[in-house]
PDB file of C-alpha atoms in Angstrom:
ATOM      1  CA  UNK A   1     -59.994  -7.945 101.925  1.00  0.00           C
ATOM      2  CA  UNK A   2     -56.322  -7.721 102.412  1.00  0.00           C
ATOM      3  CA  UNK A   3     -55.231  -5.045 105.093  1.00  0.00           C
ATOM      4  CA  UNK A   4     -52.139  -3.214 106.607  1.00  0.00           C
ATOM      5  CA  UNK A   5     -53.134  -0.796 109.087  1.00  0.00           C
ATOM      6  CA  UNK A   6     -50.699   2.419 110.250  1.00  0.00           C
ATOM      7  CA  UNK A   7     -51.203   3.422 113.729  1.00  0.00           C
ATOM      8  CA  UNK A   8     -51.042   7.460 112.179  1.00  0.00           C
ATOM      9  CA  UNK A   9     -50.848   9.020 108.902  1.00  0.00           C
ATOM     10  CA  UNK A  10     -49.533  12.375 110.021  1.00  0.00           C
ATOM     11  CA  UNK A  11     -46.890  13.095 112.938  1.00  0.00           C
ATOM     12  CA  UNK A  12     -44.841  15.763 114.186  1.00  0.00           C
ATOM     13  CA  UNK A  13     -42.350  15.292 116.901  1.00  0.00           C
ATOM     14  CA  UNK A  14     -39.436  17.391 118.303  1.00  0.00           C
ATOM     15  CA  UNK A  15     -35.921  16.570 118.154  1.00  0.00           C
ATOM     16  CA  UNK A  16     -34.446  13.958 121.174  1.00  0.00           C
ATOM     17  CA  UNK A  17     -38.295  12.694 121.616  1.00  0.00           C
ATOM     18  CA  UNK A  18     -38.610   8.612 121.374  1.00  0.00           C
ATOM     19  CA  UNK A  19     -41.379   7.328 118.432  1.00  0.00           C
ATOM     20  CA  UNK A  20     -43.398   4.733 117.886  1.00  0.00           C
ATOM     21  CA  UNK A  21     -44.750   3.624 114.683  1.00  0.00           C
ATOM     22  CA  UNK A  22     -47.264   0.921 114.736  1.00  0.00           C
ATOM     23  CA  UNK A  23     -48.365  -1.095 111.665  1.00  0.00           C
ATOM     24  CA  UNK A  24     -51.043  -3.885 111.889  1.00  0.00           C
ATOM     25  CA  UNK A  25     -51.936  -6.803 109.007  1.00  0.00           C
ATOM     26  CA  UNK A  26     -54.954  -9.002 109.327  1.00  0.00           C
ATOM     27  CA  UNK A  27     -53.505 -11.301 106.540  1.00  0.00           C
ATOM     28  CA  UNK A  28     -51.644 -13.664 109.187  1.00  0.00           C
ATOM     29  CA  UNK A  29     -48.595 -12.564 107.360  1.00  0.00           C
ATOM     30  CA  UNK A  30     -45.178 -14.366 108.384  1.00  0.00           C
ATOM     31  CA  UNK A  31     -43.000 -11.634 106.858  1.00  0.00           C
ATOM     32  CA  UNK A  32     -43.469  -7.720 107.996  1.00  0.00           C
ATOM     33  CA  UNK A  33     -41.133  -4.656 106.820  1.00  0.00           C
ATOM     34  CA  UNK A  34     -40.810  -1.206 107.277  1.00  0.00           C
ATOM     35  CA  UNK A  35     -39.285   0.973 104.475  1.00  0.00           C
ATOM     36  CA  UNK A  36     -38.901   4.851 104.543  1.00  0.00           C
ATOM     37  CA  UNK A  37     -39.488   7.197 101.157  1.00  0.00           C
ATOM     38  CA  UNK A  38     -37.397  10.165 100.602  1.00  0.00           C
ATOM     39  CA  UNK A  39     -37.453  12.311  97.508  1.00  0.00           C
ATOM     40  CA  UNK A  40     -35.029  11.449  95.258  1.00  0.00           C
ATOM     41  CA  UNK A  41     -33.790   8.299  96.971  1.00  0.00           C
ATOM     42  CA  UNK A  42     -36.683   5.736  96.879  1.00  0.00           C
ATOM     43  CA  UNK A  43     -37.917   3.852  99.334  1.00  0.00           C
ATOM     44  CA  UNK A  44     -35.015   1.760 101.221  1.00  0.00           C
ATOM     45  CA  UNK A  45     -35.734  -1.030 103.328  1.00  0.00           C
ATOM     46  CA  UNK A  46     -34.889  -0.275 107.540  1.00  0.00           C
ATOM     47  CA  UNK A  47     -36.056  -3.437 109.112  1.00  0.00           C
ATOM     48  CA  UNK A  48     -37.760  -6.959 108.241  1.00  0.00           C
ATOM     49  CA  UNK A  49     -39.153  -9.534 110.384  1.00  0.00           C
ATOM     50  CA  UNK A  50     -39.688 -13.405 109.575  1.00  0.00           C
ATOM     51  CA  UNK A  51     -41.864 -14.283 112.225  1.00  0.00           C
ATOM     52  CA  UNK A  52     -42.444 -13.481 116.335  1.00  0.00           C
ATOM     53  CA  UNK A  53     -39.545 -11.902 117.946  1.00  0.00           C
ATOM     54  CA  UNK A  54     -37.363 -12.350 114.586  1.00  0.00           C
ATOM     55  CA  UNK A  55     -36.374  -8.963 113.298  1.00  0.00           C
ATOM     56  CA  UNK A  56     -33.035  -8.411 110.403  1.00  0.00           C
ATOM     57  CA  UNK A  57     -31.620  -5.140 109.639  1.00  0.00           C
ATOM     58  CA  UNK A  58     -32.575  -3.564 106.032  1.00  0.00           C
ATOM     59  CA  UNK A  59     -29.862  -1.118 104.502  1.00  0.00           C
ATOM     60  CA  UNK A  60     -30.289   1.575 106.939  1.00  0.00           C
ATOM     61  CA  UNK A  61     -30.841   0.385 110.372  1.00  0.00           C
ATOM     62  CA  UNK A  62     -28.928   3.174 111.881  1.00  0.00           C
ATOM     63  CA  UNK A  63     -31.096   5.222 114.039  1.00  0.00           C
ATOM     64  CA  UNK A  64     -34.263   3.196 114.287  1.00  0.00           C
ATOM     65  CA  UNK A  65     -35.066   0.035 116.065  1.00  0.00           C
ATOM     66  CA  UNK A  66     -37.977  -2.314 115.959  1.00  0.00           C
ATOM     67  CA  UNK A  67     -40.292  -5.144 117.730  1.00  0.00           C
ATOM     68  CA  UNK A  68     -42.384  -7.949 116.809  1.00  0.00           C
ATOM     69  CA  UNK A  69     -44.079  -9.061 119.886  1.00  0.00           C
ATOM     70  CA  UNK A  70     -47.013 -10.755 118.048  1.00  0.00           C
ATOM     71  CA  UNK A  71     -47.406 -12.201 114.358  1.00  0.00           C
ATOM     72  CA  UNK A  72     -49.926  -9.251 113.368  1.00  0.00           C
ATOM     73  CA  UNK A  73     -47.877  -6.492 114.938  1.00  0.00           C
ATOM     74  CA  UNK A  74     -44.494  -5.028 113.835  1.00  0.00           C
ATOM     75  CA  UNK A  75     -43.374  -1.379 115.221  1.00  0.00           C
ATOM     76  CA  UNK A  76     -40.486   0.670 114.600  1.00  0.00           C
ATOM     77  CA  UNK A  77     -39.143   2.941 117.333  1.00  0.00           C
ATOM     78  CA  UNK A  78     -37.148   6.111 116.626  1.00  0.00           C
ATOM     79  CA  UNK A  79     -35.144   5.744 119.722  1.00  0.00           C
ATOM     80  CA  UNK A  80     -34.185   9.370 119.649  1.00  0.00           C
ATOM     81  CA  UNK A  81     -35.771  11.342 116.963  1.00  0.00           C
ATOM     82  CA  UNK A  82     -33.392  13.714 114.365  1.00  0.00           C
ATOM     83  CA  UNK A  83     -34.580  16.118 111.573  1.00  0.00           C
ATOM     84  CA  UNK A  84     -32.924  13.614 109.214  1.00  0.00           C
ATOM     85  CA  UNK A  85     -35.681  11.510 109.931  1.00  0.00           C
ATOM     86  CA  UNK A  86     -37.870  13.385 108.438  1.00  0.00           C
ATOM     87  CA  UNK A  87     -39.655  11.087 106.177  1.00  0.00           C
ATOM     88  CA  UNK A  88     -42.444   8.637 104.714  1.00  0.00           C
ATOM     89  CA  UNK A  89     -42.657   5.214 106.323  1.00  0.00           C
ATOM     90  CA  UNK A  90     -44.284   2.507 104.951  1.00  0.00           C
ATOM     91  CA  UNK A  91     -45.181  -0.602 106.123  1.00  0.00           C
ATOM     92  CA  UNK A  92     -45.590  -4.173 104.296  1.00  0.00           C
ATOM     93  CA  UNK A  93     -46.254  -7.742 104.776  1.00  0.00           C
ATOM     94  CA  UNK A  94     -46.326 -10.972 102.823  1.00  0.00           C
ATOM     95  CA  UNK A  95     -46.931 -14.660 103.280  1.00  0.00           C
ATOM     96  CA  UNK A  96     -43.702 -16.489 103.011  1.00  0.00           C
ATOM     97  CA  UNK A  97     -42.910 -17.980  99.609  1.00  0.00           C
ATOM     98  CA  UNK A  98     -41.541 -16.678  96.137  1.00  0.00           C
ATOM     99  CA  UNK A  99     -45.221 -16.297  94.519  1.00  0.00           C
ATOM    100  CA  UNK A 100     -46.899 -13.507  96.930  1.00  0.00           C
ATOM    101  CA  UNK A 101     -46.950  -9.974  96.432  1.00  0.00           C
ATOM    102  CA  UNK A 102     -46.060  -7.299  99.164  1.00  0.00           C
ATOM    103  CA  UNK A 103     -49.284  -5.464 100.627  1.00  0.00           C
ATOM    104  CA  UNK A 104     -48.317  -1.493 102.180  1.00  0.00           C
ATOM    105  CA  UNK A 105     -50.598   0.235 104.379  1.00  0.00           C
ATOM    106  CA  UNK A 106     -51.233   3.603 104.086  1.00  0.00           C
ATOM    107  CA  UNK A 107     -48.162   5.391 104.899  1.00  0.00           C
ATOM    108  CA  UNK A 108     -47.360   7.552 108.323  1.00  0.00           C
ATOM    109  CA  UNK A 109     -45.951  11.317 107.354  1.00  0.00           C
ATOM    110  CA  UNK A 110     -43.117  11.979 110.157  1.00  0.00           C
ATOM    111  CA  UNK A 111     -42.063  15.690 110.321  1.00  0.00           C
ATOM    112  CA  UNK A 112     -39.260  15.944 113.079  1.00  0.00           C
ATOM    113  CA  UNK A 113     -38.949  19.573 114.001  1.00  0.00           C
TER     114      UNK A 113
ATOM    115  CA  UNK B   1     -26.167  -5.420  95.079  1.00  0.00           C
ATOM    116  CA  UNK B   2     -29.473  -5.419  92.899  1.00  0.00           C
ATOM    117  CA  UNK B   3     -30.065  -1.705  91.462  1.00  0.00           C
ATOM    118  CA  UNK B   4     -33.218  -1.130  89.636  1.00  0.00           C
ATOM    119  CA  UNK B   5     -33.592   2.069  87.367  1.00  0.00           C
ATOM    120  CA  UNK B   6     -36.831   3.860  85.674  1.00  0.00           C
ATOM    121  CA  UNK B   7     -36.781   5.607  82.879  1.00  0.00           C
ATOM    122  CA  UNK B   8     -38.695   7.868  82.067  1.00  0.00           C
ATOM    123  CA  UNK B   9     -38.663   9.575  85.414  1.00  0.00           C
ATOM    124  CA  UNK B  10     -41.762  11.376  84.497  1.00  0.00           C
ATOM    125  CA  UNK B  11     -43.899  11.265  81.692  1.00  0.00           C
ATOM    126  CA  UNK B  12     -46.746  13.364  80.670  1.00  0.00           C
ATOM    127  CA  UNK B  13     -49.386  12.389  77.840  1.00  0.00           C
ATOM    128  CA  UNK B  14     -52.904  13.565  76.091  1.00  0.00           C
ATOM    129  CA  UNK B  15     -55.354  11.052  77.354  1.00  0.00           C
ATOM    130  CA  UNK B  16     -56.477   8.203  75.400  1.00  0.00           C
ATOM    131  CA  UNK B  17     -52.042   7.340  74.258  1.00  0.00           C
ATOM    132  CA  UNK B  18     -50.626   3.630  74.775  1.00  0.00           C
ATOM    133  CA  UNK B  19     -47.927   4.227  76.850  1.00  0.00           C
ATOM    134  CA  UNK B  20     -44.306   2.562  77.571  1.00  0.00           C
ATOM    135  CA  UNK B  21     -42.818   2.249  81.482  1.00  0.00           C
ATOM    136  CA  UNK B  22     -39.074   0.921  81.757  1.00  0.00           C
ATOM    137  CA  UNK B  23     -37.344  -0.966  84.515  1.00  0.00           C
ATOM    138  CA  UNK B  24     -34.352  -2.313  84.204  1.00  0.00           C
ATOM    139  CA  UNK B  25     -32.440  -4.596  86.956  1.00  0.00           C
ATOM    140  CA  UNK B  26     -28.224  -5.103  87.523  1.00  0.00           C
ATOM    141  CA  UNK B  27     -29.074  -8.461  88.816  1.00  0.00           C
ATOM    142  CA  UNK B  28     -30.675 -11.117  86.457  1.00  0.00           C
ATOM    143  CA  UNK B  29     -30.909 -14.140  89.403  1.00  0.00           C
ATOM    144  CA  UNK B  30     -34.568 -12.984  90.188  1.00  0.00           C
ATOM    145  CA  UNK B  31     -37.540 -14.969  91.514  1.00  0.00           C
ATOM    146  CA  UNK B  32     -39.980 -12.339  90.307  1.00  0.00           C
ATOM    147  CA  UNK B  33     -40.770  -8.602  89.597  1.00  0.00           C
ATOM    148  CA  UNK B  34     -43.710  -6.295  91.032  1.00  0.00           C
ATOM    149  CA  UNK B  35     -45.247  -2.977  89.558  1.00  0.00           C
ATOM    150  CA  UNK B  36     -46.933  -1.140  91.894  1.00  0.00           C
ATOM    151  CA  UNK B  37     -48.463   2.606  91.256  1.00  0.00           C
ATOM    152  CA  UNK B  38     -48.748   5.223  94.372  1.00  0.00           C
ATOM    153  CA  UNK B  39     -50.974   7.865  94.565  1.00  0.00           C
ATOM    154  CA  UNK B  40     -49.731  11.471  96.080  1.00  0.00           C
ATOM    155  CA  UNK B  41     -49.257  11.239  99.725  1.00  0.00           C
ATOM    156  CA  UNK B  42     -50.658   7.468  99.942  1.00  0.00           C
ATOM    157  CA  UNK B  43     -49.134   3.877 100.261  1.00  0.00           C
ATOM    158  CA  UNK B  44     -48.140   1.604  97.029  1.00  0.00           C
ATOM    159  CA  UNK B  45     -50.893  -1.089  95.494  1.00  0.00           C
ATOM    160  CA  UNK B  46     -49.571  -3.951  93.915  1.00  0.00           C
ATOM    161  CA  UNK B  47     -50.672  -4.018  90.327  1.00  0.00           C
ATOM    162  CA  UNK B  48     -48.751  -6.979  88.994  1.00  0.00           C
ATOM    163  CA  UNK B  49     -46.405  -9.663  89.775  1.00  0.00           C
ATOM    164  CA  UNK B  50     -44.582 -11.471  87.060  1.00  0.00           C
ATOM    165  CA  UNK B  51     -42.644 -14.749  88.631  1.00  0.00           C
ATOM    166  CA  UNK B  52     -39.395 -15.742  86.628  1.00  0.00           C
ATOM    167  CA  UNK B  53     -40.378 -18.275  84.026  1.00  0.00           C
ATOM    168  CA  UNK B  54     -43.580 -15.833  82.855  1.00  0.00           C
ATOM    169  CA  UNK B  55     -42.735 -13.704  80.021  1.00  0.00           C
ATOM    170  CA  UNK B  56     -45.779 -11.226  80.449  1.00  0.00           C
ATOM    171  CA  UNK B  57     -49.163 -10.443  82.887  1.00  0.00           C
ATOM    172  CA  UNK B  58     -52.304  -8.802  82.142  1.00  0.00           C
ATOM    173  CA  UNK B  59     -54.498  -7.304  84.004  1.00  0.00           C
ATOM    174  CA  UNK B  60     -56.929  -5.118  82.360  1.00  0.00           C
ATOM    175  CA  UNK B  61     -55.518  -2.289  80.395  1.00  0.00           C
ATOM    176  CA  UNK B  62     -52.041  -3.041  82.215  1.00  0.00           C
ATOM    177  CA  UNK B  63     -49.015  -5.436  80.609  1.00  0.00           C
ATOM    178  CA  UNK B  64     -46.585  -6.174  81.753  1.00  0.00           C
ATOM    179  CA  UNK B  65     -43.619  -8.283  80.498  1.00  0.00           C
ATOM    180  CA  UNK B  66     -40.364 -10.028  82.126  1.00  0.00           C
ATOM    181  CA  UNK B  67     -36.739 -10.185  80.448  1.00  0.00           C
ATOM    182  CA  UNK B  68     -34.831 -11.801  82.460  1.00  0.00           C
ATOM    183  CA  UNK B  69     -31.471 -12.315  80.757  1.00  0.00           C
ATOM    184  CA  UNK B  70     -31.480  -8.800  79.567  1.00  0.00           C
ATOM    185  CA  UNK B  71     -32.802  -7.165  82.998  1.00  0.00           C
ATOM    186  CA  UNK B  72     -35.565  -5.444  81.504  1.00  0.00           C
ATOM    187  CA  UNK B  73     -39.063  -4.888  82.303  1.00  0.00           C
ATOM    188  CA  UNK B  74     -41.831  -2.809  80.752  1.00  0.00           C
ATOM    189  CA  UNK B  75     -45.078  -1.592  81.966  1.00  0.00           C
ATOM    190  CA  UNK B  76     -47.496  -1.207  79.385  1.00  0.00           C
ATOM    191  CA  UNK B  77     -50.423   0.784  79.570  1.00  0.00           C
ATOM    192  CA  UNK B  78     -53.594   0.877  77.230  1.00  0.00           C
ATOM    193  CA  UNK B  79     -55.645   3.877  76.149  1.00  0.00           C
ATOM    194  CA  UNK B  80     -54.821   6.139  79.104  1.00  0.00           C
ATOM    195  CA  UNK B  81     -57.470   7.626  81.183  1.00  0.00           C
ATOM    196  CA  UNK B  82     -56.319  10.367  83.870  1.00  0.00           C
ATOM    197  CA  UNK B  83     -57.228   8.524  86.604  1.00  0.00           C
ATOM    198  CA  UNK B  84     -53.849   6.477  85.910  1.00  0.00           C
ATOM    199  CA  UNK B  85     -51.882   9.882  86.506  1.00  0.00           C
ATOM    200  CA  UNK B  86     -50.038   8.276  89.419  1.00  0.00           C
ATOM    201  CA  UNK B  87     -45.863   6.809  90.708  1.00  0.00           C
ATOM    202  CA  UNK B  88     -44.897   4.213  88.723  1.00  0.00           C
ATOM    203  CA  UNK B  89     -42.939   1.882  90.746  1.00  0.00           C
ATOM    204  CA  UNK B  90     -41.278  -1.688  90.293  1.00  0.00           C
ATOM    205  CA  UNK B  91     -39.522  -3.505  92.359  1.00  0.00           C
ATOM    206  CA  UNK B  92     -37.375  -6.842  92.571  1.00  0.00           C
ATOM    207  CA  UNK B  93     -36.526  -9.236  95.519  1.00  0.00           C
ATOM    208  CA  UNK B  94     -33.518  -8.676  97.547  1.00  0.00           C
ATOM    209  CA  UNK B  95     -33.143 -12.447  98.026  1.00  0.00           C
ATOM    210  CA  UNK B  96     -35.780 -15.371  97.086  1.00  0.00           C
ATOM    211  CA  UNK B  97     -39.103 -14.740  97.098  1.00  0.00           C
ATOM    212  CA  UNK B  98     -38.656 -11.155  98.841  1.00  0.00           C
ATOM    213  CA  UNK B  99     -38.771 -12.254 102.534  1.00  0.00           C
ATOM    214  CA  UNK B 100     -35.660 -10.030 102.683  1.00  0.00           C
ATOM    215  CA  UNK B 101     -37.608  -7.004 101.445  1.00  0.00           C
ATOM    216  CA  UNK B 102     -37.963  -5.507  97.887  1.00  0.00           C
ATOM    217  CA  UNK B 103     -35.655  -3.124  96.126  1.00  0.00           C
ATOM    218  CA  UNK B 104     -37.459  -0.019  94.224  1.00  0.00           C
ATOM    219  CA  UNK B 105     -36.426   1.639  90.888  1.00  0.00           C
ATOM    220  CA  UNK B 106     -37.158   5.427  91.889  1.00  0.00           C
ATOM    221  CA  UNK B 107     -40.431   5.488  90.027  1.00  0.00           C
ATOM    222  CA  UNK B 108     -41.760   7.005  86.921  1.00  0.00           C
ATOM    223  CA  UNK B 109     -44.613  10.216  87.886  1.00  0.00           C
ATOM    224  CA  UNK B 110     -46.845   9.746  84.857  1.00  0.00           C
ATOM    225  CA  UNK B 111     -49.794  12.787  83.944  1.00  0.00           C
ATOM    226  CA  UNK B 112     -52.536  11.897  81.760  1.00  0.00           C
ATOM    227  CA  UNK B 113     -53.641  15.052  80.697  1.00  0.00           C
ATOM    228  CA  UNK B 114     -57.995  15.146  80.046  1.00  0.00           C
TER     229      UNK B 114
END
């Protein structure tokens, strides 16, 4: 059975602290995101990755960073956390071509304080 | 730059009603288009994926169907139950197949009421 795996589905952090958000697929998955859901606006694409070491900047980059040290792994780091980063974040994968769907884990719950 | 809307933002029904979702897309040059439905507080399952040259996909009780040139999609879903009260979503490739990511309408909140 298909899985993404998030390394927490609740966190709280202060202000100025560095995060890391881990996500995990055992699907062998070429293609990894990480998306963040905010009432009202949606969930917008941060960062993609293609492959091992390959990582592209989604429509709002600003504030996060990310690393793909192995094909199964793909974190996002909150280099220096704000309150506007309060916020959902999902993660996804897919197998490259135009005929797969996109499998999310579970969702990690960041409250910033 | 692809924007997908939803309409009906939320809907609320008496169990057992056919029911209509809406997605429309700015950008017709699509490879494919996902629903996916999200429970409160949890992450999104795919429920169907419609490539390009398909017109429609079932899967159960679900429908779905794919216009293309008019940048419309609809979700349709047969006698209700409330355990489909759930988000709505669909989604479209940013570019290709949707290695570059997906873009989201905002989601329709449906209630099935028992």
């Amino acid at each position: 059975d298909v899985k993404v795996t998030q390394s927490s589905r609740y966190l709280v952090k202060r202000t100025g602290e560095k995060v890391f958000l881990e996500c995990v697929q055992d699907m062998d998955h070429e293609n990894m995101f990480w998306y963040r859901q905010d009432p009202g606006l949606g969930l917008r694409l941060i960062y993609f990755s293609y492959d091992v070491k390959m990582k592209e900047k989604g429509d709002i980059p600003e504030g996060y960073s990310v690393s793909r040290e192995k094909k199964e792994r793909f974190s996002l780091i909150l280099e220096s956390a704000s309150t506007n980063q309060t916020s959902m974040y999902l993660c996804a994968s897919t197998s490259a071509g135009a005929l797969e769907t996109q499998y999310f884990g579970p969702g990690t719950r960041l409250l910033v304080l | 730059k692809q924007e997908v809307t939803q309409i009906p933002a939320a809907l609320s029904v008496p169990e057992g009603e056919n029911l209509v979702l809406n997605c429309s897309f700015t950008d017709s040059a699509i490879y494919n288009l996902q629903w996916f439905r999200q429970d409160p507080g949890k992450g999104l399952t795919s429920l169907l994926l419609i490539q390009s040259s398909q017109r429609e996909q079932t899967s159960g009780r679900l429908n779905a169907s794919l216009d293309k040139s008019s940048g419309r999609s609809t979700l349709y879903i047969a006698a209700s139950q409330p355990g489909d009260s759930a988000t709505y979503l669909c989604a479209v490739p940013n570019s290709g197949g949707g290695a570059d990511g997906l873009t989201f309408g905002k989601g329709t909140h449906l209630i099935i009421q028992p």
